[in-house]
DNA sequence: GCCAACGTTGGC
DNA sequence: GCCAACGTTGGC
């Protein structure tokens, strides 16, 4: 029995890991998340086939830069076990992992980023978790929000044809 | 680089 | 278990 896909938004600082980086490596483990609410989504919420909006955070052009898809559901984030890793957390042990990750694959990079200002003013997106809980780096997106954003992306790919100026 | 929002830590 | 202090996130 398969369930309908769910939709998510995942933040990344593009200076650290961008949609182009994901395109280059095809699949990546989304590791290093150290927030309990985001952890719960990674561990229990994200399932194979779910859609992911790739969000650029903390950069000069914050917004959605492309799409990804979950290819492996939650499993322990082993960067927490490695004392040399920046995300090391001694409280997380192999027999009692605290932190989880998923694997996502590249789907598409938008030709241009959909800026947060556009999202904010688009009808139907006002209640996105992005605006209600700005600091959550893994967050659910409704089917309706997902569809609205895909339409914005299409519009950006295929801008309305300008009427040609009549010759003088 | 500033600073508001907010999650976490730790003293009590 | 309260809450002040502190650290981090992230838009601007």
PDB file of C-alpha atoms (C1' of nucleotides) in Angstrom:
ATOM      1  CA  UNK A   1       0.000   0.000   0.000  1.00  0.00           C
ATOM      2  CA  UNK A   2       1.464   3.312  -1.005  1.00  0.00           C
ATOM      3  CA  UNK A   3       0.454   6.647   0.362  1.00  0.00           C
ATOM      4  CA  UNK A   4       0.154   9.867  -1.527  1.00  0.00           C
ATOM      5  CA  UNK A   5       3.385  11.824  -1.524  1.00  0.00           C
ATOM      6  CA  UNK A   6       3.829  14.565   1.018  1.00  0.00           C
ATOM      7  CA  UNK A   7       5.671  17.798   0.413  1.00  0.00           C
ATOM      8  CA  UNK A   8       8.470  19.478   2.303  1.00  0.00           C
ATOM      9  CA  UNK A   9      10.699  22.494   2.291  1.00  0.00           C
ATOM     10  CA  UNK A  10      14.349  22.060   3.213  1.00  0.00           C
ATOM     11  CA  UNK A  11      16.726  24.931   3.811  1.00  0.00           C
ATOM     12  CA  UNK A  12      20.332  25.076   2.828  1.00  0.00           C
ATOM     13  CA  UNK A  13      22.804  27.892   2.766  1.00  0.00           C
ATOM     14  CA  UNK A  14      23.846  27.902  -0.866  1.00  0.00           C
ATOM     15  CA  UNK A  15      27.394  28.903   0.070  1.00  0.00           C
ATOM     16  CA  UNK A  16      27.566  25.595   1.922  1.00  0.00           C
ATOM     17  CA  UNK A  17      25.402  23.392  -0.318  1.00  0.00           C
ATOM     18  CA  UNK A  18      23.435  24.651  -3.297  1.00  0.00           C
ATOM     19  CA  UNK A  19      20.979  23.116  -5.736  1.00  0.00           C
ATOM     20  CA  UNK A  20      23.869  23.023  -8.213  1.00  0.00           C
ATOM     21  CA  UNK A  21      25.878  20.986  -5.719  1.00  0.00           C
ATOM     22  CA  UNK A  22      22.939  18.598  -5.484  1.00  0.00           C
ATOM     23  CA  UNK A  23      22.744  18.446  -9.249  1.00  0.00           C
ATOM     24  CA  UNK A  24      26.421  17.536  -9.378  1.00  0.00           C
ATOM     25  CA  UNK A  25      26.217  14.747  -6.806  1.00  0.00           C
ATOM     26  CA  UNK A  26      22.670  13.575  -7.786  1.00  0.00           C
ATOM     27  CA  UNK A  27      21.938  12.168  -4.324  1.00  0.00           C
ATOM     28  CA  UNK A  28      22.975  13.414  -0.917  1.00  0.00           C
ATOM     29  CA  UNK A  29      22.381  12.570   2.715  1.00  0.00           C
ATOM     30  CA  UNK A  30      20.660  15.554   4.331  1.00  0.00           C
ATOM     31  CA  UNK A  31      22.758  15.506   7.484  1.00  0.00           C
ATOM     32  CA  UNK A  32      23.745  17.935  10.175  1.00  0.00           C
ATOM     33  CA  UNK A  33      20.217  18.919  11.241  1.00  0.00           C
ATOM     34  CA  UNK A  34      20.336  19.569  14.996  1.00  0.00           C
ATOM     35  CA  UNK A  35      16.869  20.740  15.875  1.00  0.00           C
ATOM     36  CA  UNK A  36      14.348  18.406  17.454  1.00  0.00           C
ATOM     37  CA  UNK A  37      11.305  19.443  15.473  1.00  0.00           C
ATOM     38  CA  UNK A  38      13.197  19.135  12.191  1.00  0.00           C
ATOM     39  CA  UNK A  39      14.621  15.827  13.429  1.00  0.00           C
ATOM     40  CA  UNK A  40      11.133  14.495  14.034  1.00  0.00           C
ATOM     41  CA  UNK A  41      10.149  15.287  10.458  1.00  0.00           C
ATOM     42  CA  UNK A  42      13.317  13.651   9.118  1.00  0.00           C
ATOM     43  CA  UNK A  43      12.841  10.572  11.252  1.00  0.00           C
ATOM     44  CA  UNK A  44       9.081  10.109  10.985  1.00  0.00           C
ATOM     45  CA  UNK A  45       7.678  12.310   8.265  1.00  0.00           C
ATOM     46  CA  UNK A  46       9.719  12.215   5.080  1.00  0.00           C
ATOM     47  CA  UNK A  47       9.113   9.135   2.954  1.00  0.00           C
ATOM     48  CA  UNK A  48      10.449   7.860  -0.342  1.00  0.00           C
ATOM     49  CA  UNK A  49       8.816   9.731  -3.209  1.00  0.00           C
ATOM     50  CA  UNK A  50       7.983  12.865  -1.223  1.00  0.00           C
ATOM     51  CA  UNK A  51       8.607  16.186  -2.951  1.00  0.00           C
ATOM     52  CA  UNK A  52      11.117  18.689  -1.601  1.00  0.00           C
ATOM     53  CA  UNK A  53      11.399  22.419  -2.231  1.00  0.00           C
ATOM     54  CA  UNK A  54      15.071  23.362  -2.066  1.00  0.00           C
ATOM     55  CA  UNK A  55      15.241  26.657  -0.175  1.00  0.00           C
ATOM     56  CA  UNK A  56      18.251  28.972  -0.150  1.00  0.00           C
ATOM     57  CA  UNK A  57      18.590  30.516   3.295  1.00  0.00           C
ATOM     58  CA  UNK A  58      20.844  33.147   4.802  1.00  0.00           C
ATOM     59  CA  UNK A  59      22.045  34.492   1.499  1.00  0.00           C
ATOM     60  CA  UNK A  60      21.626  37.614  -0.584  1.00  0.00           C
ATOM     61  CA  UNK A  61      18.818  35.963  -2.577  1.00  0.00           C
ATOM     62  CA  UNK A  62      16.764  33.817  -0.243  1.00  0.00           C
ATOM     63  CA  UNK A  63      14.100  31.687  -1.846  1.00  0.00           C
ATOM     64  CA  UNK A  64      13.319  28.452  -3.600  1.00  0.00           C
ATOM     65  CA  UNK A  65      15.982  27.398  -6.072  1.00  0.00           C
ATOM     66  CA  UNK A  66      14.761  23.991  -7.211  1.00  0.00           C
ATOM     67  CA  UNK A  67      13.206  20.638  -6.490  1.00  0.00           C
ATOM     68  CA  UNK A  68      14.420  17.427  -4.934  1.00  0.00           C
ATOM     69  CA  UNK A  69      12.831  14.131  -4.000  1.00  0.00           C
ATOM     70  CA  UNK A  70      13.218  11.867  -1.009  1.00  0.00           C
ATOM     71  CA  UNK A  71      14.891   8.588  -2.020  1.00  0.00           C
ATOM     72  CA  UNK A  72      15.517   7.172   1.464  1.00  0.00           C
ATOM     73  CA  UNK A  73      13.505   7.763   4.620  1.00  0.00           C
ATOM     74  CA  UNK A  74      14.890   8.636   8.043  1.00  0.00           C
ATOM     75  CA  UNK A  75      17.956   6.815   9.332  1.00  0.00           C
ATOM     76  CA  UNK A  76      20.574   7.771  11.929  1.00  0.00           C
ATOM     77  CA  UNK A  77      22.818  10.710  11.049  1.00  0.00           C
ATOM     78  CA  UNK A  78      26.244   9.270  11.658  1.00  0.00           C
ATOM     79  CA  UNK A  79      27.981  12.655  11.474  1.00  0.00           C
ATOM     80  CA  UNK A  80      26.804  12.959  15.093  1.00  0.00           C
ATOM     81  CA  UNK A  81      29.048  10.016  16.048  1.00  0.00           C
ATOM     82  CA  UNK A  82      32.244  11.447  14.586  1.00  0.00           C
ATOM     83  CA  UNK A  83      34.231  13.594  17.063  1.00  0.00           C
ATOM     84  CA  UNK A  84      36.010  15.266  14.173  1.00  0.00           C
ATOM     85  CA  UNK A  85      32.778  16.307  12.447  1.00  0.00           C
ATOM     86  CA  UNK A  86      31.439  19.830  13.032  1.00  0.00           C
ATOM     87  CA  UNK A  87      28.051  18.267  13.752  1.00  0.00           C
ATOM     88  CA  UNK A  88      29.443  15.866  16.346  1.00  0.00           C
ATOM     89  CA  UNK A  89      27.138  15.370  19.302  1.00  0.00           C
ATOM     90  CA  UNK A  90      28.421  13.116  22.100  1.00  0.00           C
ATOM     91  CA  UNK A  91      24.862  12.645  23.382  1.00  0.00           C
ATOM     92  CA  UNK A  92      23.985  10.723  20.226  1.00  0.00           C
ATOM     93  CA  UNK A  93      25.266   7.150  20.376  1.00  0.00           C
ATOM     94  CA  UNK A  94      25.099   4.386  17.823  1.00  0.00           C
ATOM     95  CA  UNK A  95      22.842   2.365  20.121  1.00  0.00           C
ATOM     96  CA  UNK A  96      20.685   5.428  20.879  1.00  0.00           C
ATOM     97  CA  UNK A  97      20.900   7.814  17.956  1.00  0.00           C
ATOM     98  CA  UNK A  98      19.406  11.251  18.515  1.00  0.00           C
ATOM     99  CA  UNK A  99      19.810  12.761  15.070  1.00  0.00           C
ATOM    100  CA  UNK A 100      18.465  11.530  11.775  1.00  0.00           C
ATOM    101  CA  UNK A 101      18.808  12.265   8.106  1.00  0.00           C
ATOM    102  CA  UNK A 102      17.202  11.302   4.838  1.00  0.00           C
ATOM    103  CA  UNK A 103      18.612  10.949   1.336  1.00  0.00           C
ATOM    104  CA  UNK A 104      17.338  13.246  -1.379  1.00  0.00           C
ATOM    105  CA  UNK A 105      17.963  13.271  -5.086  1.00  0.00           C
ATOM    106  CA  UNK A 106      18.186  16.159  -7.501  1.00  0.00           C
ATOM    107  CA  UNK A 107      15.081  16.794  -9.593  1.00  0.00           C
ATOM    108  CA  UNK A 108      15.355  20.262 -11.086  1.00  0.00           C
ATOM    109  CA  UNK A 109      17.065  23.613 -10.657  1.00  0.00           C
ATOM    110  CA  UNK A 110      14.857  26.595 -11.390  1.00  0.00           C
ATOM    111  CA  UNK A 111      16.206  28.996 -13.972  1.00  0.00           C
ATOM    112  CA  UNK A 112      15.827  31.722 -11.365  1.00  0.00           C
ATOM    113  CA  UNK A 113      15.282  31.591  -7.633  1.00  0.00           C
ATOM    114  CA  UNK A 114      11.724  32.313  -6.483  1.00  0.00           C
ATOM    115  CA  UNK A 115      12.481  35.016  -3.913  1.00  0.00           C
ATOM    116  CA  UNK A 116      10.991  34.963  -0.450  1.00  0.00           C
ATOM    117  CA  UNK A 117       9.391  38.338  -1.188  1.00  0.00           C
ATOM    118  CA  UNK A 118       7.446  36.741  -4.047  1.00  0.00           C
ATOM    119  CA  UNK A 119       6.361  33.860  -1.844  1.00  0.00           C
ATOM    120  CA  UNK A 120       5.274  36.279   0.857  1.00  0.00           C
ATOM    121  CA  UNK A 121       3.006  38.233  -1.449  1.00  0.00           C
ATOM    122  CA  UNK A 122       1.576  35.279  -3.377  1.00  0.00           C
ATOM    123  CA  UNK A 123      -2.026  34.502  -2.397  1.00  0.00           C
ATOM    124  CA  UNK A 124      -2.311  31.082  -0.811  1.00  0.00           C
ATOM    125  CA  UNK A 125       1.214  31.046   0.623  1.00  0.00           C
ATOM    126  CA  UNK A 126       0.657  33.313   3.627  1.00  0.00           C
ATOM    127  CA  UNK A 127       0.354  30.413   6.034  1.00  0.00           C
ATOM    128  CA  UNK A 128       3.480  28.593   4.953  1.00  0.00           C
ATOM    129  CA  UNK A 129       5.488  27.326   7.899  1.00  0.00           C
ATOM    130  CA  UNK A 130       8.318  29.360   6.385  1.00  0.00           C
ATOM    131  CA  UNK A 131       6.581  32.496   7.652  1.00  0.00           C
ATOM    132  CA  UNK A 132       5.077  31.143  10.835  1.00  0.00           C
ATOM    133  CA  UNK A 133       8.180  29.333  12.091  1.00  0.00           C
ATOM    134  CA  UNK A 134      10.989  31.035  10.254  1.00  0.00           C
ATOM    135  CA  UNK A 135      13.806  29.083  11.861  1.00  0.00           C
ATOM    136  CA  UNK A 136      12.674  25.551  11.117  1.00  0.00           C
ATOM    137  CA  UNK A 137      14.975  24.063   8.476  1.00  0.00           C
ATOM    138  CA  UNK A 138      12.835  21.054   7.549  1.00  0.00           C
ATOM    139  CA  UNK A 139       9.151  21.830   7.309  1.00  0.00           C
ATOM    140  CA  UNK A 140       5.946  20.471   5.793  1.00  0.00           C
ATOM    141  CA  UNK A 141       4.359  22.105   2.760  1.00  0.00           C
ATOM    142  CA  UNK A 142       0.713  21.550   1.831  1.00  0.00           C
ATOM    143  CA  UNK A 143      -0.256  20.111  -1.530  1.00  0.00           C
ATOM    144  CA  UNK A 144      -1.893  23.408  -2.387  1.00  0.00           C
ATOM    145  CA  UNK A 145       1.232  25.405  -1.480  1.00  0.00           C
ATOM    146  CA  UNK A 146       3.332  22.976  -3.521  1.00  0.00           C
ATOM    147  CA  UNK A 147       1.120  23.421  -6.564  1.00  0.00           C
ATOM    148  CA  UNK A 148       1.113  27.205  -6.275  1.00  0.00           C
ATOM    149  CA  UNK A 149       4.899  27.257  -6.069  1.00  0.00           C
ATOM    150  CA  UNK A 150       5.312  24.941  -9.059  1.00  0.00           C
ATOM    151  CA  UNK A 151       3.126  27.305 -11.024  1.00  0.00           C
ATOM    152  CA  UNK A 152       5.304  30.250  -9.982  1.00  0.00           C
ATOM    153  CA  UNK A 153       8.311  28.260 -11.151  1.00  0.00           C
ATOM    154  CA  UNK A 154       6.732  27.562 -14.531  1.00  0.00           C
ATOM    155  CA  UNK A 155       5.911  31.218 -14.934  1.00  0.00           C
ATOM    156  CA  UNK A 156       9.546  32.075 -14.243  1.00  0.00           C
ATOM    157  CA  UNK A 157      10.724  29.503 -16.801  1.00  0.00           C
ATOM    158  CA  UNK A 158       8.293  30.655 -19.480  1.00  0.00           C
ATOM    159  CA  UNK A 159       7.648  34.321 -18.944  1.00  0.00           C
ATOM    160  CA  UNK A 160       4.572  35.690 -20.633  1.00  0.00           C
ATOM    161  CA  UNK A 161       5.450  36.669 -24.148  1.00  0.00           C
ATOM    162  CA  UNK A 162       5.753  40.420 -24.480  1.00  0.00           C
ATOM    163  CA  UNK A 163       3.561  41.973 -27.117  1.00  0.00           C
ATOM    164  CA  UNK A 164       5.837  43.093 -29.925  1.00  0.00           C
ATOM    165  CA  UNK A 165       5.969  46.842 -30.293  1.00  0.00           C
ATOM    166  CA  UNK A 166       4.255  47.979 -33.424  1.00  0.00           C
ATOM    167  CA  UNK A 167       6.782  49.267 -35.943  1.00  0.00           C
ATOM    168  CA  UNK A 168       6.976  53.010 -36.187  1.00  0.00           C
TER     169      UNK A 168
ATOM    170  C1'  DG B   1      26.779  43.488  10.015  1.00  0.00           C
ATOM    171  C1'  DC B   2      22.535  44.250  12.674  1.00  0.00           C
ATOM    172  C1'  DC B   3      19.177  42.429  15.335  1.00  0.00           C
ATOM    173  C1'  DA B   4      14.561  39.998  16.159  1.00  0.00           C
ATOM    174  C1'  DA B   5      12.961  35.580  16.936  1.00  0.00           C
ATOM    175  C1'  DC B   6      13.412  31.619  19.132  1.00  0.00           C
ATOM    176  C1'  DG B   7      15.593  27.131  20.685  1.00  0.00           C
ATOM    177  C1'  DT B   8      18.686  25.371  24.335  1.00  0.00           C
ATOM    178  C1'  DT B   9      21.108  25.332  28.675  1.00  0.00           C
ATOM    179  C1'  DG B  10      21.655  25.391  33.375  1.00  0.00           C
ATOM    180  C1'  DG B  11      21.124  27.513  38.074  1.00  0.00           C
ATOM    181  C1'  DC B  12      17.914  27.556  41.442  1.00  0.00           C
TER     182       DC B  12
ATOM    183  C1'  DG C   1       9.874  23.138  36.306  1.00  0.00           C
ATOM    184  C1'  DC C   2      10.764  28.131  35.904  1.00  0.00           C
ATOM    185  C1'  DC C   3      13.160  31.435  33.552  1.00  0.00           C
ATOM    186  C1'  DA C   4      17.328  34.305  32.568  1.00  0.00           C
ATOM    187  C1'  DA C   5      21.237  33.977  29.856  1.00  0.00           C
ATOM    188  C1'  DC C   6      23.081  32.601  25.897  1.00  0.00           C
ATOM    189  C1'  DG C   7      23.704  30.906  21.128  1.00  0.00           C
ATOM    190  C1'  DT C   8      21.998  30.420  16.467  1.00  0.00           C
ATOM    191  C1'  DT C   9      19.204  31.361  12.482  1.00  0.00           C
ATOM    192  C1'  DG C  10      18.208  34.057   8.834  1.00  0.00           C
ATOM    193  C1'  DG C  11      15.902  38.292   6.695  1.00  0.00           C
ATOM    194  C1'  DC C  12      17.164  42.648   5.772  1.00  0.00           C
TER     195       DC C  12
END
